[in-house]
Coordinates of C-alpha atoms in Angstrom, one line a residue:
Chain A
X5 CA 10.9 24.6 -4.4
X6 CA 7.9 22.7 -5.5
X7 CA 6.7 22.2 -2.0
X8 CA 6.5 25.9 -1.4
X9 CA 4.6 26.2 -4.7
X10 CA 2.2 23.5 -3.7
X11 CA 1.5 25.2 -0.3
X12 CA 0.9 28.5 -2.1
X13 CA -1.3 27.0 -4.8
X14 CA -3.4 25.4 -2.1
X15 CA -4.7 28.8 -1.2
X16 CA -6.6 29.0 -4.5
X17 CA -8.7 25.8 -4.1
X18 CA -12.5 25.8 -3.6
X19 CA -14.0 27.5 -0.6
X20 CA -16.1 24.6 0.3
X21 CA -13.2 22.2 0.5
X22 CA -11.3 24.6 2.8
X23 CA -14.2 25.0 5.2
X24 CA -15.1 21.3 5.2
X25 CA -11.6 20.6 6.5
X26 CA -11.6 23.3 9.2
X27 CA -9.9 22.3 12.4
X28 CA -12.2 21.0 15.1
X29 CA -15.0 20.1 12.7
X30 CA -16.8 16.9 13.6
X31 CA -17.8 14.4 10.9
X32 CA -19.5 11.6 12.8
X33 CA -18.2 8.0 12.8
X34 CA -15.8 7.1 10.1
X35 CA -16.3 4.0 8.1
X36 CA -19.5 2.1 7.4
X37 CA -22.2 1.7 10.0
X38 CA -22.0 -1.6 11.9
X39 CA -25.4 -3.0 12.8
X40 CA -24.1 -4.7 15.8
X41 CA -20.8 -5.9 17.1
X42 CA -20.1 -8.7 19.4
X43 CA -16.5 -9.4 20.2
X44 CA -15.4 -12.8 21.3
X45 CA -12.0 -13.8 22.5
X46 CA -10.4 -16.9 21.3
X47 CA -7.1 -18.4 22.3
X48 CA -4.9 -20.2 20.0
X49 CA -3.0 -23.3 20.9
X50 CA -0.3 -22.9 18.3
X51 CA 1.4 -20.2 16.4
X52 CA 0.0 -19.6 12.9
X53 CA 2.6 -19.2 10.1
X54 CA 0.2 -16.8 8.3
X55 CA 2.6 -15.8 5.6
X56 CA 3.4 -19.3 4.6
X57 CA -0.2 -20.4 4.7
X58 CA -1.4 -17.6 2.5
X59 CA 1.4 -17.4 -0.1
X60 CA 2.0 -21.1 -0.6
X61 CA -1.2 -21.8 -2.4
X62 CA -1.0 -18.7 -4.6
X63 CA 2.3 -19.7 -6.2
X64 CA 2.2 -23.4 -5.9
X65 CA 3.2 -25.2 -9.0
X66 CA 5.0 -28.5 -9.5
X67 CA 8.5 -29.1 -8.0
X68 CA 11.4 -27.1 -9.2
X69 CA 14.4 -28.8 -10.9
X70 CA 17.1 -28.2 -8.4
X71 CA 17.1 -28.2 -4.6
X72 CA 17.6 -24.9 -3.0
X73 CA 19.3 -23.9 0.2
X74 CA 20.0 -20.6 1.9
X75 CA 22.6 -20.0 4.6
X76 CA 23.6 -16.8 6.2
X77 CA 27.1 -16.0 7.1
X78 CA 28.9 -13.0 8.4
X79 CA 31.2 -12.4 5.4
X80 CA 31.2 -8.8 4.4
X81 CA 29.8 -8.6 1.0
X82 CA 30.6 -5.1 -0.3
X83 CA 33.0 -5.0 -3.1
X84 CA 33.9 -1.8 -5.0
X85 CA 34.7 -1.3 -8.6
X86 CA 38.4 -1.9 -7.9
X87 CA 37.6 -4.9 -5.7
X88 CA 38.1 -2.8 -2.6
X89 CA 35.9 -3.6 0.3
X90 CA 33.6 -0.7 1.1
X91 CA 30.8 -0.1 3.5
X92 CA 27.5 0.1 1.9
X93 CA 25.6 3.4 2.0
X94 CA 22.7 1.7 3.6
X95 CA 22.7 -1.6 5.3
X96 CA 20.1 -3.9 3.9
X97 CA 20.8 -6.9 6.1
X98 CA 18.1 -9.3 5.3
X99 CA 18.0 -11.4 2.2
X100 CA 14.5 -12.4 1.6
X101 CA 13.5 -15.6 3.3
X102 CA 11.3 -17.9 1.3
X103 CA 8.2 -19.4 3.0
X104 CA 8.3 -22.9 4.2
X105 CA 5.5 -24.6 2.4
X106 CA 5.5 -27.6 4.7
X107 CA 4.1 -25.3 7.4
X108 CA 0.6 -25.2 6.2
X109 CA -0.7 -27.0 9.2
X110 CA -3.5 -25.2 10.9
X111 CA -4.4 -22.9 8.1
X112 CA -7.6 -22.8 6.3
X113 CA -5.7 -23.8 3.2
X114 CA -5.1 -27.3 4.6
X115 CA -8.7 -27.6 5.8
X116 CA -9.9 -26.9 2.3
X117 CA -7.5 -29.3 0.8
X118 CA -8.7 -32.0 3.1
X119 CA -12.3 -31.2 2.3
X120 CA -11.6 -31.5 -1.4
X121 CA -9.9 -34.9 -0.9
X122 CA -13.0 -36.1 1.0
X123 CA -15.4 -34.8 -1.6
X124 CA -13.2 -36.2 -4.4
X125 CA -14.4 -33.8 -7.1
X126 CA -13.3 -30.7 -8.9
X127 CA -14.8 -28.5 -11.5
X128 CA -15.1 -30.4 -14.8
X129 CA -14.9 -27.2 -16.9
X130 CA -12.9 -24.1 -16.1
X131 CA -15.2 -21.7 -14.2
X132 CA -16.1 -18.5 -16.0
X133 CA -16.2 -16.5 -12.9
X134 CA -14.7 -13.2 -14.0
X135 CA -15.9 -12.9 -17.5
X136 CA -12.8 -14.6 -18.9
X137 CA -12.5 -18.3 -19.3
X138 CA -9.6 -19.6 -17.5
X139 CA -8.3 -22.3 -19.8
X140 CA -4.9 -23.7 -19.2
X141 CA -1.9 -21.5 -18.6
X142 CA -2.6 -18.0 -19.9
X143 CA 1.0 -17.2 -20.6
X144 CA 2.8 -16.4 -23.8
X145 CA 5.9 -18.5 -24.4
X146 CA 8.9 -16.7 -25.7
X147 CA 12.6 -16.9 -25.3
X148 CA 14.3 -14.3 -23.1
X149 CA 15.2 -11.1 -25.0
X150 CA 12.2 -11.0 -27.4
X151 CA 9.1 -9.0 -26.9
X152 CA 7.1 -10.8 -24.2
X153 CA 3.4 -10.8 -23.5
X154 CA 1.5 -9.0 -20.7
X155 CA 3.0 -9.3 -17.4
X156 CA 6.6 -9.4 -18.7
X157 CA 9.0 -6.6 -19.4
X158 CA 11.4 -6.1 -22.2
X159 CA 14.9 -6.1 -20.7
X160 CA 15.6 -2.8 -22.2
X161 CA 13.0 -1.2 -20.0
X162 CA 14.6 -2.1 -16.8
X163 CA 15.2 1.1 -14.7
X164 CA 18.6 1.9 -13.4
X165 CA 17.4 2.1 -9.9
X166 CA 14.5 0.7 -7.9
X167 CA 13.1 1.4 -4.5
X168 CA 13.7 -0.8 -1.5
X169 CA 11.1 -0.6 1.3
X170 CA 11.4 -1.5 5.0
X171 CA 8.7 -2.9 7.2
X172 CA 9.8 -2.4 10.8
X173 CA 7.0 -4.7 12.0
X174 CA 8.1 -7.7 9.9
X175 CA 8.4 -10.9 11.9
X176 CA 10.8 -13.6 10.6
X177 CA 8.3 -16.2 11.8
X178 CA 5.6 -14.6 9.6
X179 CA 3.6 -13.5 12.7
X180 CA 1.3 -10.7 11.6
X181 CA 2.3 -7.5 13.5
X182 CA 1.9 -3.8 13.0
X183 CA -1.7 -2.8 12.8
X184 CA -3.9 -2.2 15.9
X185 CA -7.5 -3.2 16.3
X186 CA -8.8 0.1 15.0
X187 CA -6.7 -0.1 11.9
X188 CA -7.8 -3.7 11.2
X189 CA -11.4 -2.8 11.7
X190 CA -10.9 0.1 9.3
X191 CA -9.8 -2.3 6.6
X192 CA -12.8 -4.6 7.3
X193 CA -15.2 -1.7 7.1
X194 CA -13.7 -0.4 3.9
X195 CA -14.1 -3.7 2.1
X196 CA -17.5 -4.4 3.6
X197 CA -18.6 -1.0 2.2
X198 CA -17.2 -1.9 -1.2
X199 CA -19.0 -5.2 -1.2
X200 CA -22.2 -3.6 -0.1
X201 CA -22.6 -5.7 3.1
X202 CA -23.1 -5.0 6.7
X203 CA -21.0 -6.7 9.3
X204 CA -22.9 -8.8 11.8
X205 CA -20.2 -10.1 14.1
X206 CA -16.6 -9.5 14.7
X207 CA -14.3 -11.8 16.7
X208 CA -10.7 -11.4 17.8
X209 CA -8.0 -13.9 17.4
X210 CA -5.5 -13.6 20.2
X211 CA -2.1 -15.2 20.4
X212 CA 1.0 -14.8 22.6
X213 CA 4.0 -12.8 21.4
X214 CA 7.6 -13.6 22.2
X215 CA 7.2 -12.0 25.6
X216 CA 4.2 -14.2 26.3
X217 CA 2.0 -11.2 26.2
X218 CA -1.5 -11.4 24.6
X219 CA -1.5 -9.8 21.2
X220 CA -4.3 -9.3 18.7
X221 CA -3.4 -11.2 15.5
X222 CA -6.4 -10.7 13.4
X223 CA -10.1 -9.8 13.4
X224 CA -12.7 -12.0 11.8
X225 CA -15.8 -10.3 10.6
X226 CA -18.9 -12.1 9.2
X227 CA -21.9 -11.1 7.2
X228 CA -24.0 -14.1 6.3
X229 CA -21.8 -16.3 4.1
X230 CA -19.2 -13.6 3.7
X231 CA -16.1 -13.5 5.8
X232 CA -13.6 -10.7 6.0
X233 CA -10.5 -11.2 7.9
X234 CA -7.9 -8.5 8.5
X235 CA -4.6 -9.3 10.3
X236 CA -2.1 -7.2 12.1
X237 CA 0.2 -7.4 9.1
X238 CA -2.2 -5.6 6.9
X239 CA -3.3 -8.7 5.0
X240 CA -7.0 -9.0 4.2
X241 CA -8.8 -12.2 3.2
X242 CA -12.3 -12.1 1.9
X243 CA -14.1 -15.4 1.5
X244 CA -17.5 -15.4 -0.2
X245 CA -19.8 -17.5 -2.4
X246 CA -18.9 -17.2 -6.1
X247 CA -22.4 -16.0 -6.8
X248 CA -21.9 -12.9 -4.7
X249 CA -18.4 -12.0 -5.9
X250 CA -18.5 -8.7 -8.0
X251 CA -17.9 -9.1 -11.7
X252 CA -15.7 -6.1 -11.6
X253 CA -12.9 -6.7 -9.2
X254 CA -11.8 -3.1 -9.6
X255 CA -14.7 -2.1 -7.5
X256 CA -13.3 -4.0 -4.6
X257 CA -9.6 -3.4 -5.0
X258 CA -9.5 0.2 -6.0
X259 CA -6.0 -0.3 -7.3
X260 CA -5.0 2.8 -9.2
X261 CA -3.5 1.1 -12.2
X262 CA -4.7 -2.4 -12.0
X263 CA -3.2 -5.2 -14.1
X264 CA -3.9 -8.9 -14.0
X265 CA -0.5 -10.3 -14.2
X266 CA -1.3 -13.9 -13.9
X267 CA -4.2 -16.1 -14.8
X268 CA -3.5 -19.7 -13.8
X269 CA -5.2 -22.9 -13.8
X270 CA -3.0 -25.4 -12.0
X271 CA -2.4 -28.3 -9.7
X272 CA -1.4 -27.2 -6.2
X273 CA 0.8 -29.4 -4.1
X274 CA 2.2 -28.9 -0.6
X275 CA 5.1 -30.9 0.8
X276 CA 6.2 -32.5 4.0
X277 CA 9.7 -32.0 5.4
X278 CA 10.9 -35.1 3.7
X279 CA 9.7 -33.9 0.3
X280 CA 6.8 -36.2 0.1
X281 CA 3.5 -34.7 -1.1
X282 CA 1.4 -33.6 1.7
X283 CA -1.6 -32.3 -0.2
X284 CA -2.6 -31.9 -3.8
X285 CA -5.4 -30.0 -5.3
X286 CA -6.1 -30.8 -8.9
X287 CA -7.5 -27.7 -10.2
X288 CA -6.9 -24.3 -8.7
X289 CA -8.0 -21.2 -10.5
X290 CA -5.8 -18.3 -9.6
X291 CA -5.7 -14.7 -10.7
X292 CA -3.1 -12.3 -9.5
X293 CA -3.5 -8.6 -9.7
X294 CA -0.9 -5.9 -9.3
X295 CA -1.2 -2.2 -9.0
X296 CA 1.3 -0.9 -11.4
X297 CA 1.4 2.4 -9.6
X298 CA 2.2 0.8 -6.3
X299 CA 4.6 -2.2 -6.1
X300 CA 3.5 -2.8 -2.5
X301 CA 0.0 -3.9 -3.4
X302 CA -1.0 -7.3 -4.6
X303 CA -4.2 -9.1 -4.8
X304 CA -4.9 -12.7 -5.6
X305 CA -8.1 -14.6 -6.2
X306 CA -8.3 -18.3 -6.1
X307 CA -10.9 -20.9 -6.0
X308 CA -10.2 -24.5 -5.2
X309 CA -13.4 -25.4 -3.5
X310 CA -16.4 -25.3 -5.8
X311 CA -18.5 -22.2 -5.5
X312 CA -16.2 -20.4 -3.0
X313 CA -14.0 -17.5 -3.9
X314 CA -11.0 -16.3 -1.8
X315 CA -9.7 -12.9 -2.3
X316 CA -6.4 -12.0 -0.7
X317 CA -5.3 -8.4 -0.6
X318 CA -1.8 -7.4 0.5
X319 CA -0.9 -3.7 1.0
X320 CA 2.5 -3.5 2.4
X321 CA 2.3 0.3 2.1
X322 CA 0.4 0.2 5.4
X323 CA 3.5 -0.7 7.3
X324 CA 6.5 -0.4 5.0
X325 CA 8.3 2.8 4.2
X326 CA 10.7 3.5 1.4
X327 CA 14.4 3.3 2.3
X328 CA 16.0 4.5 -0.8
X329 CA 16.5 3.8 -4.5
X330 CA 19.2 1.3 -5.2
X331 CA 21.1 0.4 -8.4
X332 CA 19.7 -2.6 -10.3
X333 CA 21.7 -5.3 -11.9
X334 CA 21.3 -5.8 -15.6
X335 CA 19.1 -8.5 -17.1
X336 CA 22.2 -10.0 -18.5
X337 CA 23.8 -10.2 -15.1
X338 CA 20.6 -11.7 -13.6
X339 CA 20.7 -14.4 -16.3
X340 CA 24.3 -15.2 -15.5
X341 CA 23.3 -15.7 -11.9
X342 CA 20.3 -17.9 -12.9
X343 CA 22.6 -20.1 -15.0
X344 CA 25.1 -20.2 -12.1
X345 CA 22.4 -21.5 -9.8
X346 CA 22.3 -18.3 -7.7
X347 CA 18.6 -18.0 -7.3
X348 CA 15.8 -18.4 -4.8
X349 CA 12.8 -20.4 -5.5
X350 CA 9.6 -20.2 -3.5
X351 CA 9.1 -23.9 -3.5
X352 CA 11.0 -26.6 -1.7
X353 CA 12.0 -29.5 -3.8
X354 CA 9.0 -31.8 -3.8
X355 CA 8.6 -35.5 -4.5
X356 CA 9.1 -35.1 -8.2
X357 CA 12.5 -34.4 -9.5
X358 CA 13.0 -33.4 -13.1
X359 CA 16.0 -34.0 -15.2
X360 CA 16.8 -32.3 -18.4
X361 CA 16.7 -28.6 -19.4
X362 CA 14.1 -26.1 -18.3
X363 CA 13.1 -23.7 -21.0
X364 CA 12.9 -20.1 -19.8
X365 CA 9.6 -18.7 -21.0
X366 CA 9.2 -15.4 -19.2
X367 CA 10.9 -12.7 -17.3
X368 CA 9.5 -9.9 -15.1
X369 CA 10.6 -7.7 -12.3
X370 CA 8.5 -8.0 -9.2
X371 CA 8.6 -7.2 -5.6
X372 CA 8.5 -10.3 -3.4
X373 CA 5.9 -9.4 -0.8
X374 CA 6.2 -11.4 2.4
X375 CA 5.3 -10.1 5.9
X376 CA 8.2 -12.1 7.3
X377 CA 10.7 -9.9 5.4
X378 CA 12.0 -6.7 7.0
X379 CA 13.2 -5.4 3.6
X380 CA 11.0 -5.6 0.5
X381 CA 13.2 -5.8 -2.5
X382 CA 12.6 -6.3 -6.2
X383 CA 13.5 -9.5 -8.0
X384 CA 14.0 -10.6 -11.5
X385 CA 11.5 -13.5 -11.8
X386 CA 12.2 -16.1 -14.4
X387 CA 9.5 -18.5 -15.3
X388 CA 10.6 -21.8 -16.7
X389 CA 8.7 -24.6 -18.3
X390 CA 9.9 -27.9 -17.0
X391 CA 10.0 -31.3 -18.8
X392 CA 6.7 -32.8 -19.7
X393 CA 4.7 -34.3 -16.8
X394 CA 1.6 -35.4 -18.7
X395 CA 2.9 -39.0 -18.6
X396 CA 2.4 -38.9 -14.9
X397 CA -0.3 -41.4 -14.1
X398 CA -1.7 -39.4 -11.2
X399 CA -2.7 -36.5 -13.4
X400 CA -3.9 -38.7 -16.2
X401 CA -6.2 -40.5 -13.8
X402 CA -7.9 -37.2 -13.0
X403 CA -8.3 -36.3 -16.7
X404 CA -5.7 -33.6 -16.7
X405 CA -4.5 -33.4 -20.2
X406 CA -1.8 -31.2 -21.8
X407 CA -0.5 -30.1 -18.5
X408 CA 2.9 -28.4 -18.3
X409 CA 5.0 -27.9 -15.2
X410 CA 6.4 -24.5 -14.4
X411 CA 8.8 -23.1 -11.9
X412 CA 9.8 -19.6 -11.0
X413 CA 13.3 -18.5 -10.1
X414 CA 13.9 -15.3 -8.2
X415 CA 17.1 -13.3 -8.5
X416 CA 17.5 -10.1 -6.3
X417 CA 17.4 -7.2 -8.7
X418 CA 19.3 -4.9 -6.4
X419 CA 23.1 -4.8 -6.8
X420 CA 24.3 -7.1 -4.1
X421 CA 27.0 -4.7 -3.0
X422 CA 24.3 -2.8 -1.3
X423 CA 23.3 -5.7 0.9
X424 CA 24.8 -5.9 4.4
X425 CA 26.8 -8.6 6.1
X426 CA 24.3 -11.3 5.3
X427 CA 25.1 -13.2 2.2
X428 CA 23.4 -16.0 0.4
X429 CA 25.0 -19.3 -0.6
X430 CA 23.8 -21.5 -3.3
X431 CA 23.6 -25.1 -4.0
Chain B
X3 CA -24.3 36.7 13.1
X4 CA -24.8 35.4 9.5
X5 CA -22.0 36.0 7.0
X6 CA -24.2 38.1 4.7
X7 CA -24.9 40.5 7.5
X8 CA -21.2 40.8 8.5
X9 CA -20.3 41.5 4.9
X10 CA -23.0 44.2 4.8
X11 CA -21.4 45.8 7.9
X12 CA -18.1 46.0 5.9
X13 CA -19.9 47.6 3.0
X14 CA -21.6 50.0 5.3
X15 CA -18.1 50.8 6.8
X16 CA -19.5 50.0 10.2
X17 CA -16.8 49.5 12.9
X18 CA -18.7 46.6 14.3
X19 CA -17.8 44.6 11.1
X20 CA -14.4 43.7 12.6
X21 CA -15.7 42.9 16.1
X22 CA -18.4 40.7 14.6
X23 CA -15.8 39.0 12.4
X24 CA -13.6 38.4 15.5
X25 CA -16.5 37.0 17.4
X26 CA -17.4 34.5 14.8
X27 CA -14.0 33.6 13.2
X28 CA -11.3 34.8 15.6
X29 CA -10.6 31.4 17.1
X30 CA -10.6 29.8 13.7
X31 CA -8.1 32.4 12.3
X32 CA -5.9 32.1 15.4
X33 CA -5.7 28.3 14.8
X34 CA -4.7 28.8 11.2
X35 CA -2.0 31.2 12.1
X36 CA -0.7 29.3 15.1
X37 CA -0.3 26.1 13.1
X38 CA 2.1 27.9 10.8
X39 CA 3.9 30.2 13.1
X40 CA 3.9 28.6 16.5
X41 CA 4.7 31.9 18.1
X42 CA 1.7 33.4 19.9
X43 CA 2.6 37.0 19.3
X44 CA 3.3 36.5 15.6
X45 CA 0.0 34.6 15.3
X46 CA -2.0 37.4 16.9
X47 CA -0.4 40.0 14.7
X48 CA -1.3 37.9 11.6
X49 CA -4.9 37.7 12.7
X50 CA -5.1 41.4 13.4
X51 CA -3.6 42.0 10.0
X52 CA -6.3 39.8 8.5
X53 CA -9.0 42.1 9.9
X54 CA -7.2 45.1 8.4
X55 CA -6.9 43.3 5.1
X56 CA -10.5 42.3 5.1
X57 CA -11.5 45.9 5.9
X58 CA -9.5 47.1 3.0
X59 CA -10.7 44.5 0.6
X60 CA -14.5 44.7 1.4
X61 CA -15.8 46.6 -0.6
X62 CA -15.2 46.2 -3.4
X63 CA -15.0 42.5 -2.8
X64 CA -18.1 40.6 -1.7
X65 CA -16.8 37.2 -0.6
X66 CA -19.0 34.3 -1.5
X67 CA -17.8 32.4 1.6
X68 CA -16.5 34.7 4.3
X69 CA -14.7 32.0 6.4
X70 CA -12.5 30.7 3.6
X71 CA -11.9 34.3 2.4
X72 CA -10.6 35.3 5.8
X73 CA -8.8 31.9 6.2
X74 CA -6.8 32.5 3.0
X75 CA -5.7 35.9 4.1
X76 CA -4.5 34.6 7.4
X77 CA -2.8 31.7 5.8
X78 CA -1.0 33.8 3.3
X79 CA 0.1 36.4 5.8
X80 CA 1.3 33.7 8.2
X81 CA 3.3 32.0 5.4
X82 CA 4.9 35.3 4.4
X83 CA 5.8 35.9 8.0
X84 CA 7.2 32.4 8.3
X85 CA 9.4 32.8 5.3
X86 CA 10.6 36.1 6.7
X87 CA 11.4 34.6 10.1
X88 CA 12.9 31.4 8.8
X89 CA 15.8 32.7 6.9
X90 CA 18.1 31.9 9.8
X91 CA 16.2 29.1 11.5
X92 CA 13.2 26.9 11.4
X93 CA 10.8 28.2 14.0
X94 CA 9.3 24.9 14.7
X95 CA 5.6 24.6 14.0
X96 CA 3.9 22.2 11.7
X97 CA 4.7 24.1 8.5
X98 CA 8.3 23.0 8.5
X99 CA 7.3 19.4 8.9
X100 CA 4.6 19.7 6.2
X101 CA 7.1 21.3 3.8
X102 CA 9.5 18.4 4.4
X103 CA 6.7 15.9 3.7
X104 CA 5.8 17.6 0.5
X105 CA 9.3 17.2 -0.8
X106 CA 8.1 13.7 -1.6
X107 CA 6.1 15.2 -4.3
X108 CA 9.0 16.9 -6.0
X109 CA 12.5 16.4 -7.2
X110 CA 13.6 18.8 -4.5
X111 CA 15.3 21.1 -7.0
X112 CA 14.6 24.8 -7.5
X113 CA 12.2 25.4 -10.4
X114 CA 11.4 28.9 -11.6
X115 CA 8.1 30.1 -10.3
X116 CA 5.7 31.8 -12.8
X117 CA 2.1 32.9 -12.7
X118 CA 1.2 30.4 -15.3
X119 CA 2.8 27.6 -13.3
X120 CA 0.8 28.5 -10.2
X121 CA -2.4 28.3 -12.2
X122 CA -1.5 25.0 -13.6
X123 CA -0.5 23.7 -10.2
X124 CA -3.8 24.9 -8.8
X125 CA -5.7 23.1 -11.5
X126 CA -3.8 20.0 -10.9
X127 CA -4.4 20.2 -7.2
X128 CA -8.2 20.7 -7.8
X129 CA -8.1 17.6 -10.0
X130 CA -6.3 15.7 -7.4
X131 CA -8.5 16.8 -4.5
X132 CA -11.7 16.1 -6.4
X133 CA -10.6 12.5 -6.9
X134 CA -10.1 11.9 -3.2
X135 CA -12.8 10.5 -0.9
X136 CA -14.2 13.1 1.5
X137 CA -12.3 11.7 4.3
X138 CA -8.9 11.7 2.5
X139 CA -9.5 15.2 1.3
X140 CA -10.2 16.4 4.8
X141 CA -7.0 14.7 6.0
X142 CA -4.9 16.2 3.2
X143 CA -6.2 19.8 3.7
X144 CA -6.1 19.6 7.5
X145 CA -2.4 18.8 7.1
X146 CA -1.4 20.9 4.2
X147 CA -3.8 23.8 4.2
X148 CA -4.3 24.2 8.0
X149 CA -0.9 22.6 9.0
X150 CA -2.5 20.7 11.8
X151 CA -0.3 18.2 13.5
X152 CA -0.8 14.6 12.5
X153 CA -2.1 14.0 16.1
X154 CA -4.7 16.7 15.8
X155 CA -5.7 15.5 12.3
X156 CA -6.2 12.0 13.7
X157 CA -8.2 13.4 16.6
X158 CA -10.5 15.4 14.3
X159 CA -11.0 12.4 12.0
X160 CA -11.4 9.8 14.8
X161 CA -8.5 7.9 13.3
X162 CA -5.2 6.5 14.5
X163 CA -2.1 8.5 13.8
X164 CA -0.5 5.7 11.9
X165 CA -3.5 5.5 9.6
X166 CA -3.3 9.3 9.0
X167 CA 0.4 9.1 8.2
X168 CA -0.1 6.2 5.8
X169 CA -2.9 8.0 4.0
X170 CA -0.9 11.2 3.7
X171 CA 2.0 9.2 2.3
X172 CA -0.2 7.6 -0.3
X173 CA -1.8 10.9 -1.2
X174 CA 1.5 12.6 -1.7
X175 CA 2.5 9.8 -4.0
X176 CA -0.8 10.2 -5.8
X177 CA -0.4 13.9 -6.0
X178 CA 3.1 13.4 -7.5
X179 CA 1.7 11.2 -10.2
X180 CA -1.1 13.7 -10.9
X181 CA 1.4 16.5 -11.3
X182 CA 3.4 14.4 -13.7
X183 CA 0.4 13.4 -15.7
X184 CA -0.6 17.0 -16.0
X185 CA 2.8 17.9 -17.3
X186 CA 3.9 20.0 -14.4
X187 CA 7.6 20.0 -13.9
X188 CA 8.5 18.8 -10.5

């Protein structure tokens, strides 16, 4: 067995490594040296929907074509090859829940949007922050089935099985849970070290859990104009002046096989319950990075306020463990589901409804990472270009030309027979 | 006593070589053995066998680093004894758990073991270990060389147990990828 061989082969490694790891050996404090630490306690007056707050801005594009609704029922959903009902090998009970984008109240995102509205300005030219000019939508347009550009896969490359992961600490309300204070501080120290800064102050954000017990939700660390926030769900947010942000993001992320999957310049809108536009940002620059060797890692950079960069890092491997590998449906089957309306969309239907056909311009397989989801499952993600919106007077007024509207549609890539008694209905 | 002087005692065939070795490294060697075997009596026998092996090996050997030289002997003896004992049952101890963890790295199927394979695996391990941070490497070796419990590793490293577990999981994944890249059949 390979594990025996590994154990045996370890005997032959360097002497110094062996001694350095000897039991009982002391190494001093781990992590970077903190100059001083002053901890404050703050109480919140409302529960933060952290997941919704963070994710909504990253993916925000204009409204999707069709309304979307998800209901859960108790119908068994396991059908064998001969239509017999069988019990699944493993019970994946939770379909992914999409964040509610109207729940941005109280997040820093909303504050930024408000500030922008007051200032009334946005960058005239795309910012050349990372060495590449972000001009328009950096996507290659191609029909499904042909060779796509970066970030997409050829349907023939779809694997037969893909892993499903489970995060026991996932909270349906998106409440960050799982890491303790030491672990959150480790994350902060790690990124502070990579950025070459020393943390001056650290404050705690305390909330009440469902039993009314105080629980540490996140730590906020500051070093001058740099803020590093680590929450109990493993999400790290770094806020810093654009001038300080490293040109090489790889030095911060340390992703093993880093790929920039998306490079967007877009208008971000958030919506009220009645579908009216709550907030609109006219130029958001967003870059999304994946670690191709680890589907549970994601990083996004965006800037909507001039001169400030926000880096969000999600590493669900901190809390999630692999359940098993599950059979994947074919791209053809996924397309059938898309056409039948059996999809999820990360946006609620907004104020603008489109009629006409949407052109599918891209396909990829991606894990939908959401701290509210107990199970992390892969999806086929179709990107569609919606009918022309450049005639919209609002955008013209702000000088946005040649804009195009895009929407993304998510179809679970795992064969639905392996899901448990929860089922999804479609409009 | 310094290692060079202890080694000179072996070369001089002085009986105090073993007692000096025990004084300096006895506790270390007992820890190595105990983490693998759990049984106190078996562990002590392994450590005593280590002294005998060292006496027989030096000379002609002149170990560059005495501690790791002795540690390897104890580790290998303990692993052999574990395999002999474990035909019928798992004797507990951290080795069984560590072996189960390392199944992550492989397909779990039996693959023929050859001398060439071991050399290739060792090279791949060295490559893998050299790419780790000091902290991660210590964690990995404390777990898979010394078979310390996760709790003890966490204590040594002043880390939480969850953090250690997560890092070990990531490192096993990384090791798996390294082995694949190096063309080692897993």
